[in-house]
């Protein structure tokens, strides 16, 4: 009767007390980065579109360009907009063509 049940060392799944004191907070993960970025962006959006910041005088103002000042169209607007109408050249008649000086 000298037999004894063998003792197995079971792994501990809990963090020991001294390690719990050492760990202050979880590491930042991708989800927490996205959460902070999204909340900051939403705050900026709310301040941008805040009704308190809107000036009623500029709400329905016309264009800011001066009437005599023409701007050069950008690359994409020049591609997709219809061609500018050029001043039409005067069409000569057949009689004017025949009345030209001959060399």
N, CA and C of each residue as an Amber inpcrd file, in Angstrom:
protein
   309
   0.8150000  -1.1770000   0.0000000   0.0000000   0.0000000   0.0000000
   0.8690000   1.2550000   0.0000000   1.9870000   1.1890000  -0.6390000
   2.8630000   2.3490000  -0.7600000   2.5560000   3.1550000  -2.0410000
   1.5010000   2.8110000  -2.7550000   1.1950000   3.4900000  -4.0110000
   0.5110000   4.8140000  -3.7270000   0.8880000   5.8340000  -4.5090000
   0.3450000   7.1790000  -4.3360000  -0.1450000   7.6830000  -5.6900000
  -1.1790000   8.4470000  -5.6750000  -1.7060000   9.0350000  -6.9120000
  -0.6840000  10.0160000  -7.4690000  -0.3350000   9.9240000  -8.7740000
   0.6520000  10.8540000  -9.3300000   0.0810000  12.2720000  -9.3660000
   0.9220000  13.2210000  -9.0850000   0.5080000  14.6260000  -9.0790000
   0.8970000  15.2600000 -10.4080000  -0.0950000  15.7980000 -11.0950000
   0.1430000  16.4810000 -12.3600000   0.0730000  17.9840000 -12.1100000
   1.0030000  18.6840000 -12.7220000   0.9730000  20.1500000 -12.5940000
   0.0490000  20.7030000 -13.6660000  -1.0440000  21.2580000 -13.2530000
  -2.0080000  21.8180000 -14.1820000  -1.6070000  23.2580000 -14.5120000
  -1.6830000  23.6350000 -15.7840000  -1.3260000  25.0180000 -16.1320000
  -2.3590000  25.9890000 -15.5780000  -1.8810000  27.1470000 -15.1920000
  -2.7750000  28.1760000 -14.6760000  -3.1430000  29.1190000 -15.8140000
  -4.4200000  29.2940000 -15.9940000  -4.8780000  30.1560000 -17.0730000
  -5.0660000  31.5990000 -16.6180000  -5.1010000  31.8080000 -15.3420000
  -5.2540000  33.1560000 -14.8240000  -3.8990000  33.8340000 -14.7250000
  -3.8910000  35.1470000 -14.8900000  -2.6540000  35.9110000 -14.7920000
  -2.3030000  36.0370000 -13.3130000  -1.0550000  35.7300000 -12.9530000
  -0.6650000  35.8510000 -11.5370000  -0.8120000  37.2840000 -11.0440000
  -0.9190000  37.4540000  -9.7610000  -1.1800000  38.7510000  -9.1360000
  -0.0860000  39.7670000  -9.4580000   1.1840000  39.3410000  -9.4210000
   2.2620000  40.2980000  -9.6940000   2.2350000  40.7620000 -11.1530000
   1.7930000  39.9030000 -12.0920000   1.6800000  40.3310000 -13.4860000
   0.4810000  41.2500000 -13.6860000  -0.5810000  41.0550000 -12.9310000
  -1.7380000  41.9270000 -13.0500000  -1.4000000  43.3490000 -12.6260000
  -0.5540000  43.5030000 -11.6490000  -0.1480000  44.8430000 -11.2240000
   0.7660000  45.4940000 -12.2520000   1.5300000  44.6680000 -12.9650000
   2.4570000  45.1980000 -13.9560000   1.7200000  45.6750000 -15.2150000
   0.6580000  44.9770000 -15.5920000  -0.0970000  45.3270000 -16.7950000
  -1.0200000  46.4970000 -16.4630000  -0.8120000  47.6130000 -17.1300000
  -1.6130000  48.8010000 -16.8500000  -2.8480000  48.8350000 -17.7410000
  -2.6590000  48.7050000 -19.0310000  -3.7930000  48.7270000 -19.9500000
  -3.4670000  47.8580000 -21.1460000  -4.4910000  47.5390000 -21.8960000
  -4.2910000  46.7020000 -23.0660000  -3.5380000  47.4760000 -24.1420000
  -2.8970000  46.7230000 -25.0160000  -2.2050000  47.3610000 -26.1320000
  -3.2410000  47.8890000 -27.1130000  -2.8590000  48.9360000 -27.8150000
  -3.7500000  49.4710000 -28.8350000  -3.8290000  48.4790000 -29.9850000
  -5.0180000  48.2380000 -30.4170000  -5.2260000  47.3390000 -31.5420000
  -5.7860000  48.1300000 -32.7040000  -5.9710000  47.4570000 -33.7830000
  -6.5020000  48.1110000 -34.9750000  -7.9040000  48.6460000 -34.7180000
  -8.6970000  47.8940000 -33.9750000 -10.0700000  48.3220000 -33.7020000
 -10.0720000  49.5980000 -32.8640000  -9.2010000  49.6680000 -31.8540000
  -9.1820000  50.8790000 -31.0290000  -8.6490000  52.0690000 -31.8240000
  -7.6900000  51.8400000 -32.7320000  -7.2020000  52.9270000 -33.5810000
  -8.3150000  53.4530000 -34.4800000  -9.0700000  52.5450000 -35.0560000
 -10.1680000  52.9660000 -35.9320000 -11.2270000  53.7010000 -35.1250000
 -11.4820000  53.2320000 -33.9210000 -12.4950000  53.8640000 -33.0730000
 -12.0940000  55.2950000 -32.7200000 -10.8360000  55.5160000 -32.3520000
 -10.4100000  56.8770000 -32.0000000 -10.3930000  57.7830000 -33.2200000
  -9.9310000  57.2740000 -34.3560000  -9.8960000  58.0800000 -35.5790000
 -11.3000000  58.4630000 -36.0170000 -12.2230000  57.5100000 -35.9320000
 -13.5980000  57.7870000 -36.3380000 -14.2530000  58.8060000 -35.4220000
 -14.0130000  58.6760000 -34.1250000 -14.6350000  59.6350000 -33.2000000
 -14.0570000  61.0340000 -33.3940000 -12.7590000  61.1400000 -33.6660000
 -12.1640000  62.4550000 -33.9290000 -12.7150000  63.0530000 -35.2160000
 -12.8750000  62.2300000 -36.2470000 -13.4080000  62.7260000 -37.5220000
 -14.8460000  63.1880000 -37.3670000 -15.6190000  62.4450000 -36.5780000
 -17.0170000  62.8280000 -36.3680000 -17.1020000  64.1350000 -35.5960000
 -16.2270000  64.3420000 -34.6380000 -16.2230000  65.6000000 -33.8960000
 -15.8980000  66.7700000 -34.8240000 -14.9100000  66.5880000 -35.7140000
 -14.5720000  67.6530000 -36.6620000 -15.7260000  67.9200000 -37.6220000
 -16.4280000  66.8600000 -38.0420000 -17.5640000  67.0380000 -38.9420000
 -18.6680000  67.8230000 -38.2510000 -18.9300000  67.5020000 -36.9890000
 -19.9760000  68.2180000 -36.2620000 -19.6130000  69.6850000 -36.0680000
 -18.3450000  69.9920000 -35.8100000 -17.9750000  71.4000000 -35.6500000
 -18.0040000  72.1350000 -36.9820000 -17.6880000  71.4280000 -38.0780000
 -17.7150000  72.0840000 -39.3880000 -19.1270000  72.4710000 -39.7850000
 -20.0740000  71.5730000 -39.5760000 -21.4430000  71.8240000 -39.9920000
 -22.3250000  72.3420000 -38.8590000 -21.7310000  72.8720000 -37.8460000
 -22.4990000  73.4010000 -36.7290000 -23.2630000  74.6490000 -37.1820000
 -24.5480000  74.7460000 -36.8710000 -25.3160000  75.9170000 -37.2920000
 -24.8160000  77.2070000 -36.6510000 -24.1570000  77.1130000 -35.5240000
 -23.6490000  78.3180000 -34.8740000 -22.5080000  78.9310000 -35.6820000
 -21.8040000  78.1180000 -36.4730000 -20.6890000  78.6310000 -37.2670000
 -21.1230000  79.2080000 -38.6030000 -22.3460000  78.8990000 -39.0410000
 -22.7970000  79.3780000 -40.3480000 -23.1390000  80.8550000 -40.2850000
 -22.6860000  81.5900000 -41.2720000 -22.9710000  83.0150000 -41.3640000
 -24.1240000  83.1910000 -42.3480000 -25.2680000  83.7250000 -41.9090000
 -26.3960000  83.8610000 -42.8300000 -26.1190000  84.8260000 -43.9780000
 -25.1710000  85.7310000 -43.8140000 -24.8660000  86.6750000 -44.8930000
 -24.1800000  85.9710000 -46.0590000 -23.3990000  84.9220000 -45.7800000
 -22.6800000  84.2210000 -46.8440000 -23.4160000  82.9890000 -47.3290000
 -24.5900000  82.7310000 -46.7970000 -25.2960000  81.5110000 -47.1220000
 -25.7350000  81.4860000 -48.5790000 -26.2980000  82.5960000 -49.0740000
 -26.8120000  82.6320000 -50.4360000 -26.0540000  83.6480000 -51.2900000
 -24.7860000  83.8240000 -51.0160000 -24.0260000  84.8010000 -51.7850000
 -23.7290000  84.2450000 -53.1710000 -23.4920000  85.1400000 -54.0900000
 -23.1940000  84.7350000 -55.4540000 -21.7790000  84.2030000 -55.5600000
 -21.3360000  84.0490000 -56.7830000 -19.9920000  83.5250000 -56.9860000
 -18.9650000  84.5630000 -56.5410000 -17.8170000  84.1050000 -56.1550000
 -16.7930000  85.0070000 -55.6520000 -15.8890000  85.5330000 -56.7600000
 -16.0400000  85.0240000 -57.9830000 -15.1910000  85.4930000 -59.0700000
 -15.6860000  86.8360000 -59.5690000 -14.7750000  87.6260000 -60.0490000
 -15.1350000  88.9320000 -60.5810000 -15.6940000  88.7480000 -61.9810000
 -16.6390000  89.5970000 -62.3960000 -17.2810000  89.3790000 -63.6900000
 -16.3290000  89.5400000 -64.8770000 -15.3360000  90.4170000 -64.8160000
 -14.4370000  90.6270000 -65.9400000 -13.2880000  89.6420000 -65.9740000
 -13.1200000  88.8590000 -64.9300000 -11.9820000  87.9580000 -64.8240000
 -12.3800000  86.5700000 -65.3120000 -11.6890000  86.0760000 -66.3590000
 -11.9720000  84.7430000 -66.8650000 -10.9110000  83.7860000 -66.3430000
 -11.3720000  82.6330000 -65.8920000 -10.4230000  81.6390000 -65.3970000
 -10.2350000  80.5500000 -66.4340000  -9.0450000  79.9780000 -66.4460000
  -8.7440000  78.9110000 -67.3780000  -9.3590000  77.6230000 -66.8330000
 -10.0530000  76.8500000 -67.6640000 -10.6740000  75.6260000 -67.1550000
  -9.6110000  74.6090000 -66.7590000  -9.9530000  73.7520000 -65.7890000
  -9.0410000  72.7150000 -65.3450000  -8.9460000  71.5910000 -66.3620000
  -8.1360000  70.6010000 -66.0520000  -7.8850000  69.5090000 -66.9900000
  -9.1570000  68.7150000 -67.2740000  -9.8370000  68.2530000 -66.2240000
 -11.0100000  67.4160000 -66.4330000 -12.1890000  68.2110000 -66.9640000
 -12.3270000  69.4650000 -66.5430000 -13.4370000  70.2510000 -67.0710000
 -13.2240000  70.5500000 -68.5490000 -11.9810000  70.6650000 -68.9820000
 -11.7470000  70.8870000 -70.4070000 -11.9940000  69.6080000 -71.2040000
 -11.8210000  68.4350000 -70.5700000 -12.0790000  67.1860000 -71.2790000
 -13.5740000  66.9280000 -71.4500000 -14.3400000  67.1780000 -70.3980000
 -15.7360000  66.7670000 -70.4030000 -16.7170000  67.8780000 -70.7610000
 -16.2720000  69.1030000 -70.8390000 -17.1960000  70.1760000 -71.1950000
 -17.2410000  70.3170000 -72.7150000 -18.3280000  70.8730000 -73.2270000
 -18.3950000  71.0740000 -74.6840000 -17.3510000  72.0990000 -75.1210000
 -16.9440000  71.9770000 -76.3550000 -15.9040000  72.8590000 -76.8850000
 -16.4030000  74.2990000 -76.8930000 -15.4890000  75.2050000 -76.6150000
 -15.8510000  76.6180000 -76.6250000 -16.1260000  77.0600000 -78.0590000
 -17.1300000  77.9020000 -78.2120000 -17.4530000  78.3690000 -79.5520000
 -16.4630000  79.4650000 -79.9420000 -15.8310000  79.2640000 -81.0660000
 -14.8740000  80.2500000 -81.5680000 -15.6360000  81.2140000 -82.4740000
 -15.1490000  82.4350000 -82.5770000 -15.8410000  83.3730000 -83.4790000
 -15.7910000  82.8370000 -84.9160000 -16.9290000  82.9140000 -85.5480000
 -17.0240000  82.3530000 -86.9000000 -16.2820000  83.2490000 -87.8970000
 -15.5540000  82.6020000 -88.7490000 -14.8530000  83.3420000 -89.7980000
 -15.8630000  83.7340000 -90.8790000 -15.5870000  84.8490000 -91.5150000
 -16.5010000  85.3080000 -92.5510000 -16.3790000  84.3870000 -93.7540000
 -17.5090000  83.9250000 -94.2600000 -17.5230000  82.9970000 -95.3920000
 -17.4960000  83.8260000 -96.6800000 -16.5190000  83.5030000 -97.4700000
 -16.3940000  84.2300000 -98.7400000 -17.3130000  83.6020000 -99.7780000
 -17.7890000  84.4370000-100.6770000 -18.6560000  83.9430000-101.7500000
 -17.7970000  83.5730000-102.9500000 -18.4210000  82.9540000-103.9090000
 -17.7100000  82.5250000-105.1180000 -17.2240000  83.7470000-105.8950000
 -18.0260000  84.7980000-105.9460000 -17.6300000  85.9930000-106.6950000
 -16.4120000  86.6510000-106.0580000 -16.3590000  86.6690000-104.7230000
 -15.1780000  87.2410000-104.0710000 -13.9360000  86.4080000-104.3680000
 -14.1200000  85.1030000-104.4310000 -12.9860000  84.2380000-104.7460000
 -12.4700000  84.4940000-106.1690000 -13.4060000  84.6670000-107.0930000
 -12.9840000  84.8900000-108.4700000 -12.4160000  86.2910000-108.6800000
 -12.7880000  87.2530000-107.8460000 -12.3210000  88.6290000-108.0030000
 -10.9590000  88.8620000-107.3480000 -10.3380000  87.8370000-106.7790000
  -9.0470000  88.0110000-106.1360000  -7.9690000  88.3850000-107.1460000
  -6.9430000  89.0790000-106.6510000  -5.8120000  89.3920000-107.5220000
  -5.0310000  88.1230000-107.7930000  -4.6550000  87.9670000-109.0730000
  -3.8950000  86.7750000-109.4480000  -2.4420000  87.1290000-109.5630000
  -1.5960000  86.2370000-109.0590000  -0.1460000  86.5450000-109.1820000
   0.3960000  86.3420000-110.5630000
